[in-house]
Amino acid sequence: MAKIVDDHFMVCADCLMIIANDDATGLDHFLDEESAAARERELRHSIAAAQRDGNYLVVGDSGQDEEFSTSSCDCCNTSLAGSRHHCVLMT
Ligand SMILES: [Zn+2]
């Protein structure tokens, strides 16, 4: 049975894009091709690390999103200011 491991897992917009849609193409809008590829590898690595031991991330309640935050992303640890999106870590 699915159980909640962390019900307040706040991720940055980049992580959300991959968690929600498995899509990193949006990175190209901000970065050149090489940086986007490096960032995508970093993101996928962070997400895989969060989902180790059979855990998995699901997109949470958008009502708990923060439009602007300087706290670090719970997934990739970026501290770049920006939006943080509510996810839930399940097992
Ligand atoms: Zn992130």
Coordinates of N, CA, C and O and ligand atoms in Angstrom, one line a residue:
M1 N 0.8 -1.2 0.0 CA 0.0 0.0 0.0 C 0.9 1.2 0.0 O 1.9 1.3 0.7
A2 N 0.5 2.2 -0.8 CA 1.2 3.5 -0.8 C 1.2 4.2 0.5 O 0.1 4.3 1.1
K3 N 2.3 4.7 0.9 CA 2.4 5.5 2.1 C 3.2 6.7 1.8 O 4.1 6.8 1.0
I4 N 2.8 7.8 2.6 CA 3.5 9.1 2.4 C 4.8 9.1 3.2 O 4.8 8.8 4.4
V5 N 5.9 9.4 2.5 CA 7.2 9.6 3.2 C 7.4 11.0 3.6 O 7.8 11.3 4.7
D6 N 7.1 11.9 2.7 CA 7.3 13.4 2.9 C 6.1 14.1 2.2 O 6.0 14.0 1.0
D7 N 5.3 14.7 3.0 CA 4.1 15.4 2.4 C 4.3 16.9 2.1 O 3.4 17.6 1.8
H8 N 5.6 17.3 2.2 CA 5.9 18.7 1.9 C 7.3 18.7 1.2 O 8.2 19.3 1.8
F9 N 7.3 18.1 0.1 CA 8.6 18.0 -0.7 C 8.5 19.1 -1.8 O 7.8 19.0 -2.7
M10 N 9.2 20.2 -1.5 CA 9.1 21.4 -2.4 C 10.2 21.4 -3.4 O 11.4 21.4 -3.1
V11 N 9.8 21.4 -4.7 CA 10.8 21.3 -5.7 C 10.8 22.6 -6.6 O 9.8 23.2 -6.7
C12 N 11.9 22.8 -7.3 CA 12.0 24.0 -8.2 C 11.2 23.7 -9.5 O 10.8 22.5 -9.8
A13 N 11.0 24.7 -10.3 CA 10.3 24.5 -11.6 C 11.0 23.5 -12.5 O 10.3 22.7 -13.2
D14 N 12.3 23.4 -12.5 CA 13.0 22.5 -13.4 C 12.7 21.1 -13.0 O 12.4 20.2 -13.8
C15 N 12.8 20.8 -11.7 CA 12.5 19.4 -11.2 C 11.0 19.1 -11.5 O 10.7 18.0 -11.9
L16 N 10.1 20.0 -11.2 CA 8.7 19.8 -11.4 C 8.4 19.3 -12.9 O 7.7 18.4 -13.1
M17 N 9.1 20.0 -13.8 CA 8.9 19.7 -15.2 C 9.2 18.2 -15.5 O 8.5 17.6 -16.3
I18 N 10.2 17.7 -14.9 CA 10.6 16.3 -15.2 C 9.7 15.4 -14.4 O 9.3 14.4 -14.9
I19 N 9.4 15.7 -13.1 CA 8.6 14.9 -12.3 C 7.2 14.8 -12.9 O 6.6 13.7 -13.0
A20 N 6.6 15.9 -13.3 CA 5.3 16.0 -13.8 C 5.2 15.4 -15.2 O 4.3 14.6 -15.5
N21 N 6.1 15.8 -16.1 CA 5.9 15.4 -17.5 C 7.1 14.7 -18.1 O 7.1 14.4 -19.3
D22 N 8.1 14.4 -17.3 CA 9.3 13.7 -17.8 C 9.8 14.5 -19.0 O 10.2 13.9 -20.0
D23 N 9.8 15.8 -18.9 CA 10.2 16.6 -20.0 C 11.1 17.7 -19.6 O 10.8 18.5 -18.7
A24 N 12.3 17.8 -20.2 CA 13.3 18.8 -19.8 C 13.5 19.8 -21.0 O 14.5 20.5 -20.9
T25 N 12.7 19.7 -22.0 CA 12.9 20.6 -23.1 C 12.8 22.1 -22.8 O 13.4 22.9 -23.5
G26 N 12.1 22.4 -21.7 CA 12.0 23.8 -21.3 C 13.3 24.4 -20.9 O 13.5 25.6 -20.9
L27 N 14.3 23.6 -20.5 CA 15.6 24.1 -20.1 C 16.3 24.8 -21.3 O 17.0 25.7 -21.0
D28 N 16.0 24.4 -22.5 CA 16.6 25.0 -23.6 C 16.3 26.5 -23.8 O 17.0 27.3 -24.4
H29 N 15.2 26.9 -23.1 CA 14.8 28.3 -23.2 C 15.7 29.2 -22.5 O 15.8 30.4 -22.8
F30 N 16.3 28.7 -21.4 CA 17.2 29.5 -20.6 C 18.7 29.3 -20.8 O 19.5 30.1 -20.5
L31 N 19.0 28.1 -21.3 CA 20.4 27.7 -21.3 C 20.8 27.3 -22.8 O 19.9 26.9 -23.5
D32 N 22.1 27.4 -23.0 CA 22.5 26.8 -24.3 C 22.4 25.3 -24.2 O 22.2 24.7 -23.2
E33 N 22.6 24.7 -25.4 CA 22.4 23.2 -25.5 C 23.2 22.4 -24.5 O 22.7 21.5 -23.9
E34 N 24.5 22.8 -24.4 CA 25.4 22.1 -23.5 C 25.0 22.2 -22.1 O 25.0 21.2 -21.3
S35 N 24.7 23.4 -21.6 CA 24.3 23.7 -20.2 C 23.0 23.0 -19.9 O 22.8 22.5 -18.8
A36 N 22.1 23.0 -20.9 CA 20.8 22.4 -20.7 C 21.0 20.9 -20.5 O 20.3 20.3 -19.6
A37 N 21.8 20.3 -21.3 CA 22.1 18.8 -21.2 C 22.7 18.5 -19.8 O 22.3 17.5 -19.2
A38 N 23.6 19.3 -19.4 CA 24.3 19.1 -18.1 C 23.3 19.3 -16.9 O 23.2 18.5 -16.0
R39 N 22.4 20.3 -17.0 CA 21.4 20.5 -16.0 C 20.4 19.4 -16.0 O 20.0 19.0 -14.9
E40 N 20.0 18.9 -17.2 CA 19.1 17.8 -17.2 C 19.7 16.5 -16.5 O 19.0 15.9 -15.8
R41 N 21.0 16.3 -16.8 CA 21.6 15.1 -16.1 C 21.6 15.3 -14.6 O 21.3 14.3 -13.9
E42 N 21.9 16.5 -14.1 CA 21.9 16.8 -12.7 C 20.5 16.6 -12.1 O 20.3 16.0 -11.1
L43 N 19.5 17.1 -12.8 CA 18.1 17.0 -12.4 C 17.7 15.5 -12.3 O 17.1 15.1 -11.3
R44 N 18.0 14.8 -13.3 CA 17.5 13.4 -13.4 C 18.3 12.6 -12.3 O 17.7 11.7 -11.7
H45 N 19.5 12.9 -12.0 CA 20.3 12.3 -11.0 C 19.6 12.6 -9.6 O 19.5 11.7 -8.8
S46 N 19.3 13.8 -9.4 CA 18.7 14.2 -8.1 C 17.3 13.5 -7.9 O 17.0 13.1 -6.8
I47 N 16.6 13.5 -9.0 CA 15.2 12.8 -8.9 C 15.4 11.4 -8.6 O 14.7 10.8 -7.8
A48 N 16.3 10.7 -9.3 CA 16.6 9.3 -9.1 C 17.0 9.1 -7.6 O 16.6 8.1 -7.0
A49 N 17.8 10.0 -7.1 CA 18.3 9.8 -5.7 C 17.1 10.0 -4.7 O 17.0 9.2 -3.7
A50 N 16.2 10.9 -5.0 CA 15.0 11.1 -4.1 C 14.1 9.9 -4.2 O 13.4 9.5 -3.2
Q51 N 14.1 9.2 -5.3 CA 13.2 8.1 -5.5 C 13.9 6.7 -5.3 O 13.3 5.7 -5.6
R52 N 15.0 6.7 -4.6 CA 15.7 5.5 -4.3 C 14.9 4.7 -3.3 O 13.9 5.2 -2.7
D53 N 15.2 3.5 -3.1 CA 14.5 2.6 -2.2 C 13.0 2.4 -2.4 O 12.2 2.3 -1.5
G54 N 12.6 2.5 -3.7 CA 11.2 2.3 -4.0 C 10.3 3.5 -3.8 O 9.1 3.4 -4.0
N55 N 10.9 4.6 -3.3 CA 10.1 5.8 -3.2 C 9.8 6.4 -4.5 O 10.6 6.3 -5.5
Y56 N 8.7 7.2 -4.6 CA 8.5 7.9 -5.9 C 7.8 9.2 -5.6 O 7.1 9.4 -4.6
L57 N 8.0 10.2 -6.5 CA 7.5 11.5 -6.3 C 6.2 11.7 -7.1 O 6.2 11.3 -8.3
V58 N 5.3 12.3 -6.5 CA 4.1 12.7 -7.3 C 3.8 14.2 -7.1 O 4.2 14.8 -6.0
V59 N 3.2 14.8 -8.1 CA 2.9 16.2 -8.0 C 1.8 16.4 -7.0 O 0.9 15.7 -6.9
G60 N 2.0 17.4 -6.1 CA 1.1 17.5 -4.9 C 0.0 18.6 -5.2 O -0.5 18.6 -6.3
D61 N -0.2 19.4 -4.2 CA -1.3 20.4 -4.3 C -0.8 21.7 -4.7 O 0.0 22.3 -4.0
S62 N -1.2 22.2 -5.9 CA -0.7 23.4 -6.4 C -1.0 24.6 -5.5 O -0.4 25.7 -5.6
G63 N -2.0 24.4 -4.7 CA -2.4 25.5 -3.7 C -1.3 25.7 -2.7 O -1.3 26.7 -2.0
Q64 N -0.4 24.7 -2.5 CA 0.7 24.9 -1.6 C 2.0 25.3 -2.3 O 3.0 25.4 -1.6
D65 N 1.9 25.6 -3.6 CA 3.1 26.1 -4.3 C 3.5 27.5 -3.7 O 2.6 28.2 -3.3
E66 N 4.8 27.7 -3.8 CA 5.2 29.1 -3.4 C 5.7 29.8 -4.7 O 6.5 29.2 -5.4
E67 N 5.1 30.9 -5.0 CA 5.4 31.6 -6.2 C 6.9 32.1 -6.2 O 7.5 32.1 -7.3
F68 N 7.3 32.5 -5.1 CA 8.7 33.0 -5.0 C 9.3 32.5 -3.7 O 8.8 32.8 -2.6
S69 N 10.4 31.8 -3.8 CA 11.1 31.4 -2.6 C 12.6 31.3 -2.8 O 13.1 31.1 -3.9
T70 N 13.3 31.5 -1.7 CA 14.7 31.4 -1.8 C 15.2 30.2 -1.1 O 16.4 29.9 -1.0
S71 N 14.3 29.4 -0.6 CA 14.7 28.1 0.1 C 15.1 27.1 -1.0 O 14.6 27.1 -2.1
S72 N 16.0 26.3 -0.6 CA 16.6 25.4 -1.6 C 15.6 24.3 -2.0 O 14.7 23.9 -1.3
C73 N 15.7 23.9 -3.3 CA 14.8 22.8 -3.8 C 15.1 21.5 -3.0 O 16.3 21.1 -2.9
D74 N 14.1 20.8 -2.6 CA 14.3 19.6 -1.9 C 14.8 18.5 -2.7 O 15.2 17.4 -2.2
C75 N 14.8 18.7 -4.0 CA 15.3 17.6 -4.9 C 16.7 17.9 -5.4 O 17.6 17.2 -5.0
C76 N 16.9 19.0 -6.2 CA 18.2 19.2 -6.7 C 19.0 20.2 -5.9 O 20.2 20.4 -6.2
N77 N 18.4 20.7 -4.8 CA 19.1 21.6 -3.9 C 19.5 22.9 -4.5 O 20.3 23.6 -3.8
T78 N 19.0 23.3 -5.6 CA 19.3 24.6 -6.1 C 18.8 25.7 -5.1 O 17.7 25.5 -4.5
S79 N 19.5 26.7 -4.9 CA 19.0 27.8 -4.1 C 18.7 29.0 -4.9 O 18.5 30.1 -4.4
L80 N 18.6 28.8 -6.2 CA 18.2 29.9 -7.1 C 16.8 30.3 -6.7 O 15.9 29.5 -6.6
A81 N 16.6 31.6 -6.6 CA 15.3 32.1 -6.2 C 14.3 31.8 -7.3 O 14.7 31.9 -8.5
G82 N 13.1 31.4 -7.0 CA 12.1 31.2 -8.0 C 10.9 30.4 -7.4 O 10.8 30.4 -6.1
S83 N 10.1 29.9 -8.2 CA 8.9 29.2 -7.7 C 9.3 27.8 -7.1 O 10.3 27.2 -7.5
R84 N 8.6 27.4 -6.1 CA 8.7 26.0 -5.5 C 7.4 25.4 -5.6 O 6.4 26.0 -5.3
H85 N 7.4 24.1 -6.0 CA 6.1 23.4 -6.2 C 6.0 22.2 -5.3 O 6.9 21.5 -5.0
H86 N 4.8 22.1 -4.8 CA 4.5 21.1 -3.8 C 4.4 19.7 -4.4 O 3.7 19.5 -5.4
C87 N 5.2 18.8 -3.9 CA 5.2 17.4 -4.3 C 5.1 16.5 -3.1 O 5.3 17.0 -2.0
V88 N 4.7 15.3 -3.3 CA 4.7 14.4 -2.2 C 5.5 13.2 -2.5 O 5.5 12.6 -3.7
L89 N 6.3 12.8 -1.6 CA 7.2 11.6 -1.7 C 6.4 10.4 -1.1 O 6.1 10.4 0.1
M90 N 6.2 9.4 -2.0 CA 5.4 8.2 -1.5 C 6.3 7.0 -1.5 O 7.4 7.0 -2.1
T91 N 5.9 6.0 -0.9 CA 6.6 4.7 -0.9 C 5.6 3.6 -1.1 O 4.4 3.8 -0.9
Ligands
ZN1 ZN 15.1 21.2 -8.3

